[in-house]
């Protein structure tokens, strides 16, 4: 049994979770479930990033103290993950006092190692990103991600000597010790390191909502240092020390820089092993536009799972476009995927079990007898994080299982009294369903369980009932 430690980013808790957060979390959950099914000892971590200006400002806007504000939102995140059947081992909060203490100890260590220096800094800070931008990287003077004008800031801060670690990180990437995916992103990271790394500020003055900088009460630890360390402090807090290093940090491309460069540098500075793999998936738009409150196109994972069920949402987001690429999602697309599941898997189960009952074969049908190698193929695709290909394969199996029934026409066999052949055809269909139920388990755990229960009882029940013709966000 091997250990498998997988993480999602810890999401900013300035607002309720949206479908973008759900996307990464669902993907991580599929991997966690598939590793558990293989018998691995899995530690699956998600949580929230609760410090910094962004959160403090959101709290202020809501007329609340930061602590009260974040405490109020944590249950919303937890509820979203519950609705989506996310099987995380622990939920991490950066306001956990144990985390705060370990982070301070770690910063003290960096100081003791002479890897921290104090200097005056002037830069353009984007609160949305919680980071400084270089002028040349802005588009029309605006942050390319948030489309807002960064604030000019001039502070005396503590700096981490990131510039010393470029070669070491490069060597680890090139040797494959630190895997970065997909390849296109890995090349971007290598390119950035080759341009030379600058030291980075790891403290902020004038930001009260954060962990105090050890030895200097006037500064707080930069929120990204606090946040990245969660992956490591969690292993201490939850007594999972032997799970370090993580097998996989999942995130979108927006924060790859922090995970592929700053985080490894911090770990190297602390003489800690590096994560085995960092993978940045794409960013998606909703209805071909960036998700935004102003546009009113923010998709709520809780409302979507209430309406379509967790499995249809899980299926839709992972099936829609390749994991490493950008794509588009919308409620209409989720609704169409729901119908696809109903027509394909739902229909297959319904008609097969109904015929077994109708032709009184319930005593003859045996629990799964066939084995095939489709699970090996799916395992490989999951190892390569090719979720949409894996789901395409599974749906192809369901399609051919439906086609098999259409071709064999069991109803004709029954009419003609060809009992043996009828029994063989329905046994094969039963086995096909059983195989599909196994394969979909990490993606659609609830449906998988329901199918397995129906296979046992031979009582068909509708898996994906007809939807009311109503789209959640529609203005009408
Ligand atoms: N708090 C930091 C992460 C710290 S991790 C040590 C942060 N939080 S965030 O709330 O902004 O979450 C960003 C992440 O949410 C992305 O990297 C991605 O995992 C997910 N996504 C948010 N919007 C998304 C899309 N529109 N599309 C795909 N993923 C999305 O950054």
Coordinates of C-alpha atoms and ligand atoms in Angstrom, one line a residue:
X1 CA 0.0 0.0 0.0
X2 CA 1.5 3.3 -1.0
X3 CA 0.8 6.7 0.4
X4 CA -0.8 9.3 -1.8
X5 CA -1.0 12.9 -0.7
X6 CA -3.1 15.2 -3.0
X7 CA -4.0 18.9 -2.5
X8 CA -6.2 21.5 -4.0
X9 CA -5.3 25.2 -3.6
X10 CA -6.7 26.7 -0.4
X11 CA -9.3 29.1 -1.8
X12 CA -9.6 32.7 -0.8
X13 CA -12.5 33.1 1.5
X14 CA -13.5 36.5 0.4
X15 CA -16.7 35.2 -1.1
X16 CA -18.7 32.0 -1.4
X17 CA -17.2 29.1 -3.6
X18 CA -17.9 29.1 -7.3
X19 CA -17.7 26.5 -10.0
X20 CA -14.0 27.3 -10.6
X21 CA -13.1 26.2 -7.1
X22 CA -15.4 23.2 -7.6
X23 CA -13.5 22.2 -10.7
X24 CA -10.1 21.7 -9.1
X25 CA -11.7 20.1 -6.0
X26 CA -13.7 17.6 -8.1
X27 CA -10.6 16.6 -10.1
X28 CA -8.7 16.1 -6.9
X29 CA -11.5 14.1 -5.5
X30 CA -11.6 11.8 -8.5
X31 CA -7.9 11.1 -8.1
X32 CA -8.3 10.6 -4.3
X33 CA -11.1 8.1 -4.8
X34 CA -9.4 6.2 -7.5
X35 CA -6.2 5.9 -5.4
X36 CA -8.3 4.7 -2.4
X37 CA -10.0 2.1 -4.6
X38 CA -6.5 0.8 -5.5
X39 CA -5.8 0.4 -1.9
X40 CA -3.5 3.4 -1.4
X41 CA -3.4 5.3 1.9
X42 CA -4.7 8.6 0.8
X43 CA -4.4 12.1 2.4
X44 CA -6.6 14.5 0.5
X45 CA -6.4 18.1 1.6
X46 CA -8.5 21.2 0.7
X47 CA -9.3 24.3 2.7
X48 CA -9.4 28.1 2.7
X49 CA -6.8 30.9 2.6
X50 CA -8.1 33.3 5.2
X51 CA -5.6 36.1 5.8
X52 CA -4.5 39.2 3.8
X53 CA -5.8 42.4 2.5
X54 CA -8.3 40.8 0.1
X55 CA -10.1 39.0 2.9
X56 CA -9.8 42.0 5.3
X57 CA -11.4 44.3 2.7
X58 CA -14.2 41.8 2.0
X59 CA -14.9 41.6 5.7
X60 CA -15.0 45.3 6.0
X61 CA -17.4 45.5 3.1
X62 CA -19.7 43.0 4.8
X63 CA -19.5 45.1 8.0
X64 CA -17.8 42.3 9.9
X65 CA -14.5 41.6 11.7
X66 CA -12.3 39.4 9.6
X67 CA -12.5 36.5 12.0
X68 CA -16.2 36.6 12.2
X69 CA -16.4 37.0 8.4
X70 CA -14.3 34.0 7.6
X71 CA -15.9 31.8 10.3
X72 CA -19.2 32.6 8.6
X73 CA -18.0 31.4 5.2
X74 CA -16.2 28.2 6.1
X75 CA -19.6 26.3 6.5
X76 CA -20.6 27.5 3.0
X77 CA -17.4 26.0 1.5
X78 CA -17.8 22.8 3.6
X79 CA -21.4 22.5 2.5
X80 CA -20.5 22.9 -1.2
X81 CA -17.9 20.1 -0.9
X82 CA -20.5 17.9 0.9
X83 CA -23.0 18.5 -1.8
X84 CA -20.5 17.6 -4.4
X85 CA -19.5 14.5 -2.5
X86 CA -15.9 15.6 -2.0
X87 CA -14.1 13.1 0.1
X88 CA -11.3 15.3 1.5
X89 CA -9.5 13.9 4.5
X90 CA -9.2 17.2 6.3
X91 CA -10.3 20.8 5.8
X92 CA -7.5 23.3 6.3
X93 CA -7.8 26.9 7.6
X94 CA -4.9 29.2 7.7
X95 CA -6.4 30.8 10.8
X96 CA -5.7 27.6 12.7
X97 CA -3.4 28.7 15.6
X98 CA -1.2 25.6 15.1
X99 CA -0.6 26.6 11.6
X100 CA 0.2 30.2 12.6
X101 CA 2.7 29.0 15.1
X102 CA 4.5 26.7 12.7
X103 CA 4.6 29.3 10.0
X104 CA 6.3 31.7 12.4
X105 CA 8.8 29.0 13.3
X106 CA 9.5 28.4 9.7
X107 CA 10.1 32.1 8.9
X108 CA 12.4 32.2 11.9
X109 CA 14.3 29.4 10.4
X110 CA 14.7 31.2 7.1
X111 CA 16.0 34.3 9.0
X112 CA 18.4 32.1 11.0
X113 CA 19.7 30.7 7.7
X114 CA 20.4 34.2 6.5
X115 CA 18.0 33.8 3.7
X116 CA 16.0 36.9 4.6
X117 CA 17.0 40.5 4.2
X118 CA 15.2 43.8 4.9
X119 CA 14.9 46.4 2.2
X120 CA 12.8 49.2 0.9
X121 CA 10.5 48.2 -2.0
X122 CA 8.3 50.0 -4.4
X123 CA 5.9 48.1 -6.5
X124 CA 2.5 47.7 -8.1
X125 CA 0.3 45.5 -5.9
X126 CA -2.8 43.8 -7.1
X127 CA -5.0 42.9 -4.1
X128 CA -7.0 40.4 -6.2
X129 CA -3.9 38.4 -6.8
X130 CA -2.2 39.4 -3.6
X131 CA 1.0 40.0 -5.5
X132 CA 3.2 42.6 -7.0
X133 CA 3.2 42.9 -10.8
X134 CA 6.0 44.2 -13.0
X135 CA 4.9 47.2 -15.1
X136 CA 5.8 45.4 -18.3
X137 CA 3.5 42.5 -17.5
X138 CA 0.4 44.7 -17.1
X139 CA -2.0 45.1 -19.9
X140 CA -3.0 48.8 -20.4
X141 CA -1.7 49.4 -16.9
X142 CA -4.1 46.8 -15.5
X143 CA -3.7 43.4 -13.9
X144 CA -4.3 40.8 -16.7
X145 CA -6.2 38.5 -14.4
X146 CA -8.4 41.0 -12.5
X147 CA -8.5 43.9 -15.0
X148 CA -8.0 46.3 -12.2
X149 CA -5.2 48.9 -11.8
X150 CA -2.7 47.7 -9.2
X151 CA -2.0 50.0 -6.2
X152 CA 1.4 51.7 -6.0
X153 CA 3.1 50.7 -2.8
X154 CA 6.3 51.6 -1.1
X155 CA 7.2 49.7 1.9
X156 CA 10.2 48.4 3.9
X157 CA 9.8 44.7 3.9
X158 CA 11.5 41.4 4.6
X159 CA 12.7 39.6 1.5
X160 CA 13.4 36.0 0.9
X161 CA 16.4 35.3 -1.2
X162 CA 14.6 33.6 -4.0
X163 CA 17.3 34.6 -6.4
X164 CA 19.6 31.9 -4.9
X165 CA 17.4 29.0 -5.8
X166 CA 16.9 29.2 -9.6
X167 CA 19.6 26.7 -10.5
X168 CA 18.6 24.2 -7.9
X169 CA 14.9 24.3 -9.0
X170 CA 15.9 24.0 -12.6
X171 CA 18.0 21.0 -11.9
X172 CA 15.2 19.3 -10.0
X173 CA 12.8 20.0 -12.9
X174 CA 15.2 18.7 -15.5
X175 CA 15.9 15.5 -13.5
X176 CA 12.2 14.9 -13.2
X177 CA 12.4 15.0 -9.4
X178 CA 10.0 17.9 -9.5
X179 CA 7.5 17.2 -12.2
X180 CA 5.5 20.1 -13.7
X181 CA 2.6 19.6 -16.0
X182 CA 1.4 20.0 -18.6
X183 CA 4.6 20.3 -20.7
X184 CA 3.7 23.7 -22.1
X185 CA 3.5 25.1 -18.6
X186 CA 6.7 23.4 -17.6
X187 CA 8.4 25.2 -20.4
X188 CA 7.0 28.5 -19.3
X189 CA 8.4 27.9 -15.8
X190 CA 11.8 26.9 -17.1
X191 CA 11.8 30.1 -19.3
X192 CA 11.0 32.2 -16.3
X193 CA 13.7 30.7 -14.2
X194 CA 16.2 31.2 -17.0
X195 CA 15.4 34.9 -17.1
X196 CA 16.6 35.1 -13.5
X197 CA 14.7 35.1 -10.3
X198 CA 14.4 38.2 -8.1
X199 CA 14.1 38.1 -4.3
X200 CA 10.6 38.3 -3.1
X201 CA 8.9 40.3 -0.3
X202 CA 7.6 37.9 2.4
X203 CA 6.2 40.5 4.8
X204 CA 3.8 43.4 4.6
X205 CA 3.6 46.5 6.8
X206 CA 0.2 47.9 7.3
X207 CA -1.6 44.6 6.8
X208 CA -3.0 43.7 10.1
X209 CA -5.0 40.6 9.2
X210 CA -2.2 38.1 9.0
X211 CA 0.4 36.2 11.0
X212 CA 2.8 38.5 12.8
X213 CA 6.3 38.5 11.5
X214 CA 8.5 37.0 14.1
X215 CA 10.6 39.6 15.8
X216 CA 8.8 42.5 14.1
X217 CA 5.3 43.2 15.3
X218 CA 4.9 46.0 12.7
X219 CA 4.8 43.5 9.9
X220 CA 2.7 40.4 9.0
X221 CA 3.9 37.5 7.0
X222 CA 3.0 37.7 3.3
X223 CA -0.3 35.8 2.7
X224 CA 1.2 33.6 0.0
X225 CA 4.0 32.4 2.3
X226 CA 1.4 31.7 4.9
X227 CA -0.8 29.9 2.3
X228 CA 1.8 27.8 0.5
X229 CA 3.0 26.5 3.9
X230 CA -0.4 24.9 4.5
X231 CA 0.5 21.9 2.5
X232 CA 3.3 21.2 4.9
X233 CA 1.9 22.4 8.2
X234 CA -1.2 20.2 7.5
X235 CA 1.0 17.1 7.8
X236 CA 2.1 18.2 11.3
X237 CA -1.3 19.4 12.4
X238 CA -3.2 16.3 11.3
X239 CA -0.4 13.9 12.3
X240 CA 0.3 12.9 8.7
X241 CA 4.0 13.6 8.8
X242 CA 4.9 10.6 6.8
X243 CA 2.8 11.9 3.9
X244 CA 5.3 14.6 3.0
X245 CA 6.3 15.2 0.3
X246 CA 2.9 15.6 -1.5
X247 CA 2.4 13.5 -4.6
X248 CA 0.4 16.1 -6.4
X249 CA -0.5 19.8 -6.0
X250 CA -3.4 20.6 -8.3
X251 CA -4.3 24.2 -9.3
X252 CA -5.0 26.4 -12.3
X253 CA -2.4 28.1 -14.3
X254 CA -3.1 31.4 -12.5
X255 CA -1.1 30.4 -9.5
X256 CA 1.5 28.0 -11.0
X257 CA 4.3 30.5 -10.5
X258 CA 3.8 30.3 -6.7
X259 CA 3.6 26.5 -6.7
X260 CA 6.4 25.7 -9.2
X261 CA 9.0 28.3 -8.2
X262 CA 8.4 30.0 -4.8
X263 CA 7.1 26.9 -3.0
X264 CA 10.0 24.6 -4.2
X265 CA 12.5 27.4 -3.3
X266 CA 11.0 27.7 0.2
X267 CA 11.2 23.9 0.7
X268 CA 14.8 23.8 -0.6
X269 CA 15.7 26.6 1.8
X270 CA 14.2 24.5 4.6
X271 CA 16.0 21.3 3.5
X272 CA 12.6 19.6 2.9
X273 CA 11.8 17.3 0.1
X274 CA 9.9 18.8 -2.9
X275 CA 6.4 17.7 -4.0
X276 CA 6.6 15.1 -6.7
X277 CA 4.3 16.8 -9.1
X278 CA 2.7 20.2 -9.6
X279 CA 0.0 20.3 -12.3
X280 CA -1.8 23.4 -13.6
X281 CA -5.0 22.9 -15.4
X282 CA -6.6 25.5 -17.6
X283 CA -8.9 28.3 -16.8
X284 CA -12.5 28.3 -18.0
X285 CA -15.0 30.9 -18.9
X286 CA -18.7 30.7 -18.3
X287 CA -20.8 31.2 -21.4
X288 CA -17.6 32.4 -23.1
X289 CA -17.0 35.2 -20.6
X290 CA -14.9 35.5 -17.6
X291 CA -16.9 34.7 -14.5
X292 CA -17.9 37.8 -12.7
X293 CA -20.5 39.1 -10.3
X294 CA -21.0 42.1 -12.5
X295 CA -21.9 40.0 -15.5
X296 CA -24.0 37.7 -13.3
X297 CA -22.6 34.6 -14.8
X298 CA -21.0 33.1 -11.6
X299 CA -22.0 29.5 -11.4
X300 CA -22.9 28.3 -7.9
X301 CA -21.9 24.7 -7.3
X302 CA -24.4 24.3 -4.5
X303 CA -27.4 25.3 -6.5
X304 CA -26.1 23.3 -9.5
X305 CA -25.8 20.1 -7.4
X306 CA -29.2 20.7 -5.9
X307 CA -30.7 20.8 -9.3
X308 CA -28.7 18.3 -11.3
X309 CA -27.2 16.2 -8.6
X310 CA -23.5 16.1 -7.7
X311 CA -22.6 13.4 -10.3
X312 CA -23.9 15.3 -13.3
X313 CA -22.0 18.4 -12.2
X314 CA -18.8 16.3 -11.6
X315 CA -19.3 14.6 -14.9
X316 CA -20.0 17.8 -16.9
X317 CA -17.1 19.9 -15.7
X318 CA -14.5 17.1 -16.3
X319 CA -16.0 15.9 -19.6
X320 CA -16.4 19.2 -21.3
X321 CA -12.7 20.0 -22.2
X322 CA -9.2 18.6 -21.6
X323 CA -7.9 19.2 -18.1
X324 CA -4.7 21.0 -19.0
X325 CA -6.5 23.4 -21.5
X326 CA -8.8 26.4 -21.2
X327 CA -12.4 25.8 -22.0
X328 CA -15.9 27.0 -21.4
X329 CA -18.7 25.8 -19.2
X330 CA -22.3 27.0 -18.7
X331 CA -25.4 25.7 -17.1
X332 CA -26.8 24.8 -20.5
X333 CA -23.7 22.6 -21.0
X334 CA -24.3 20.9 -17.7
X335 CA -27.9 20.3 -18.5
X336 CA -26.9 18.8 -21.8
X337 CA -24.4 16.5 -20.1
X338 CA -27.2 15.5 -17.6
X339 CA -29.4 14.4 -20.5
X340 CA -26.4 12.6 -22.1
X341 CA -26.1 10.6 -18.8
X342 CA -29.8 9.9 -18.7
X343 CA -29.9 8.7 -22.3
X344 CA -26.8 6.6 -22.1
X345 CA -26.2 5.2 -18.7
X346 CA -29.6 5.7 -17.2
X347 CA -31.3 4.1 -20.2
X348 CA -28.9 1.1 -20.3
X349 CA -29.6 0.2 -16.7
X350 CA -33.3 0.8 -16.9
X351 CA -34.0 -1.3 -20.0
X352 CA -31.6 -4.1 -19.0
X353 CA -33.1 -4.6 -15.5
X354 CA -36.6 -4.2 -16.8
X355 CA -36.1 -6.9 -19.3
X356 CA -34.5 -9.2 -16.7
X357 CA -37.7 -8.8 -14.7
X358 CA -40.1 -9.0 -17.6
X359 CA -38.6 -12.2 -18.9
X360 CA -38.3 -13.6 -15.4
X361 CA -34.6 -14.2 -15.5
X362 CA -33.8 -12.8 -12.0
X363 CA -32.9 -16.3 -10.7
X364 CA -30.6 -17.0 -13.7
X365 CA -28.5 -13.8 -13.7
X366 CA -25.2 -14.1 -11.9
X367 CA -23.2 -11.3 -10.4
X368 CA -20.4 -10.0 -12.6
X369 CA -18.6 -12.9 -14.3
X370 CA -16.6 -11.2 -17.0
X371 CA -13.4 -9.2 -16.5
X372 CA -11.8 -7.0 -19.0
X373 CA -8.9 -4.6 -19.2
X374 CA -11.0 -1.4 -19.5
X375 CA -10.1 -0.5 -15.9
X376 CA -6.4 -0.5 -16.8
X377 CA -6.9 1.9 -19.6
X378 CA -9.0 4.2 -17.3
X379 CA -6.3 4.0 -14.6
X380 CA -3.6 5.1 -17.1
X381 CA -5.7 8.0 -18.3
X382 CA -6.3 9.1 -14.7
X383 CA -2.5 8.8 -14.0
X384 CA -2.0 11.2 -16.9
X385 CA -4.8 13.5 -15.6
X386 CA -6.8 12.9 -18.8
X387 CA -10.2 13.1 -17.2
X388 CA -12.2 13.9 -20.2
X389 CA -10.6 11.1 -22.3
X390 CA -11.3 8.7 -19.4
X391 CA -15.0 9.7 -19.4
X392 CA -15.2 9.6 -23.1
X393 CA -14.0 6.0 -23.0
X394 CA -16.5 5.1 -20.3
X395 CA -19.3 6.6 -22.3
X396 CA -18.2 4.7 -25.4
X397 CA -18.6 1.5 -23.4
X398 CA -22.1 2.5 -22.4
X399 CA -22.9 3.4 -26.0
X400 CA -21.8 0.1 -27.2
X401 CA -23.6 -1.7 -24.5
X402 CA -26.8 0.0 -25.6
X403 CA -26.0 -0.8 -29.2
X404 CA -25.5 -4.4 -28.3
X405 CA -29.0 -4.6 -26.9
X406 CA -30.4 -2.8 -30.0
X407 CA -28.7 -5.4 -32.2
X408 CA -29.5 -8.5 -30.3
X409 CA -33.2 -7.5 -29.8
X410 CA -33.9 -9.5 -26.7
X411 CA -37.6 -8.8 -27.1
X412 CA -37.5 -10.7 -30.4
X413 CA -35.5 -13.6 -28.8
X414 CA -38.2 -13.7 -26.1
X415 CA -41.0 -13.8 -28.6
X416 CA -39.3 -16.6 -30.5
X417 CA -38.7 -18.6 -27.3
X418 CA -34.9 -18.5 -27.7
X419 CA -34.4 -18.6 -24.0
X420 CA -30.7 -19.5 -23.8
X421 CA -29.7 -16.8 -26.1
X422 CA -31.9 -14.3 -24.4
X423 CA -30.3 -15.2 -21.1
X424 CA -26.8 -14.9 -22.5
X425 CA -27.6 -11.4 -24.0
X426 CA -29.1 -10.1 -20.7
X427 CA -26.2 -11.6 -18.7
X428 CA -23.8 -9.8 -20.9
X429 CA -25.7 -6.6 -20.6
X430 CA -25.7 -7.0 -16.8
X431 CA -22.0 -7.6 -16.9
X432 CA -21.5 -4.5 -19.0
X433 CA -23.4 -2.4 -16.5
X434 CA -21.5 -3.9 -13.6
X435 CA -18.2 -2.9 -15.4
X436 CA -19.4 0.6 -16.0
X437 CA -20.5 1.0 -12.4
X438 CA -17.0 0.2 -11.3
X439 CA -15.4 2.5 -13.8
X440 CA -17.5 5.5 -13.0
X441 CA -17.1 5.1 -9.2
X442 CA -14.4 7.8 -8.7
X443 CA -16.2 10.3 -11.1
X444 CA -19.8 9.6 -10.1
X445 CA -19.7 7.9 -6.7
X446 CA -23.4 8.2 -6.0
X447 CA -24.6 6.9 -9.4
X448 CA -22.1 4.1 -9.1
X449 CA -23.5 3.1 -5.7
X450 CA -27.1 3.3 -7.0
X451 CA -26.3 1.1 -10.0
X452 CA -24.6 -1.4 -7.8
X453 CA -27.6 -1.6 -5.5
X454 CA -30.0 -2.0 -8.4
X455 CA -27.8 -4.8 -9.9
X456 CA -28.1 -6.5 -6.6
X457 CA -31.8 -6.1 -6.1
X458 CA -32.6 -6.2 -9.8
X459 CA -35.1 -3.4 -9.2
X460 CA -34.7 -0.7 -11.8
X461 CA -35.0 2.9 -10.5
X462 CA -34.6 6.0 -12.6
X463 CA -31.1 7.3 -12.2
X464 CA -31.5 10.7 -13.9
X465 CA -35.1 11.8 -13.8
X466 CA -36.4 14.3 -16.4
X467 CA -35.6 17.9 -15.5
X468 CA -37.9 20.8 -15.2
X469 CA -37.2 23.0 -18.1
X470 CA -35.7 25.7 -16.0
X471 CA -32.2 27.1 -16.1
X472 CA -31.0 28.5 -12.7
X473 CA -29.4 31.8 -13.8
X474 CA -31.9 32.7 -16.5
X475 CA -33.3 36.1 -16.0
X476 CA -36.9 35.1 -16.9
Ligands
LIG1 N1 -5.6 31.5 -2.1 C1 -5.0 31.2 -3.3 C2 -4.4 29.8 -3.4 C3 -3.4 29.5 -2.3 S1 -2.8 27.9 -2.4 C4 -1.5 27.8 -1.4 C5 -5.9 31.4 -4.5 N2 -7.2 31.3 -4.2 S2 -8.4 31.4 -5.3 O1 -9.6 31.3 -4.5 O2 -8.2 32.5 -6.1 O3 -8.4 30.1 -6.1 C6 -7.7 30.0 -7.3 C7 -7.9 28.6 -7.9 O4 -9.3 28.3 -8.0 C8 -7.3 28.3 -9.3 O5 -6.0 28.0 -9.2 C9 -8.2 27.1 -9.7 O6 -7.7 26.0 -8.9 C10 -9.5 27.5 -9.2 N3 -10.3 28.3 -10.2 C11 -10.8 29.6 -9.9 N4 -11.5 30.0 -11.0 C12 -11.3 29.1 -12.0 C13 -11.7 29.0 -13.4 N5 -12.5 30.0 -13.9 N6 -11.3 28.0 -14.1 C14 -10.5 27.0 -13.6 N7 -10.1 27.0 -12.3 C15 -10.5 28.0 -11.5 O7 -5.5 31.6 -5.6

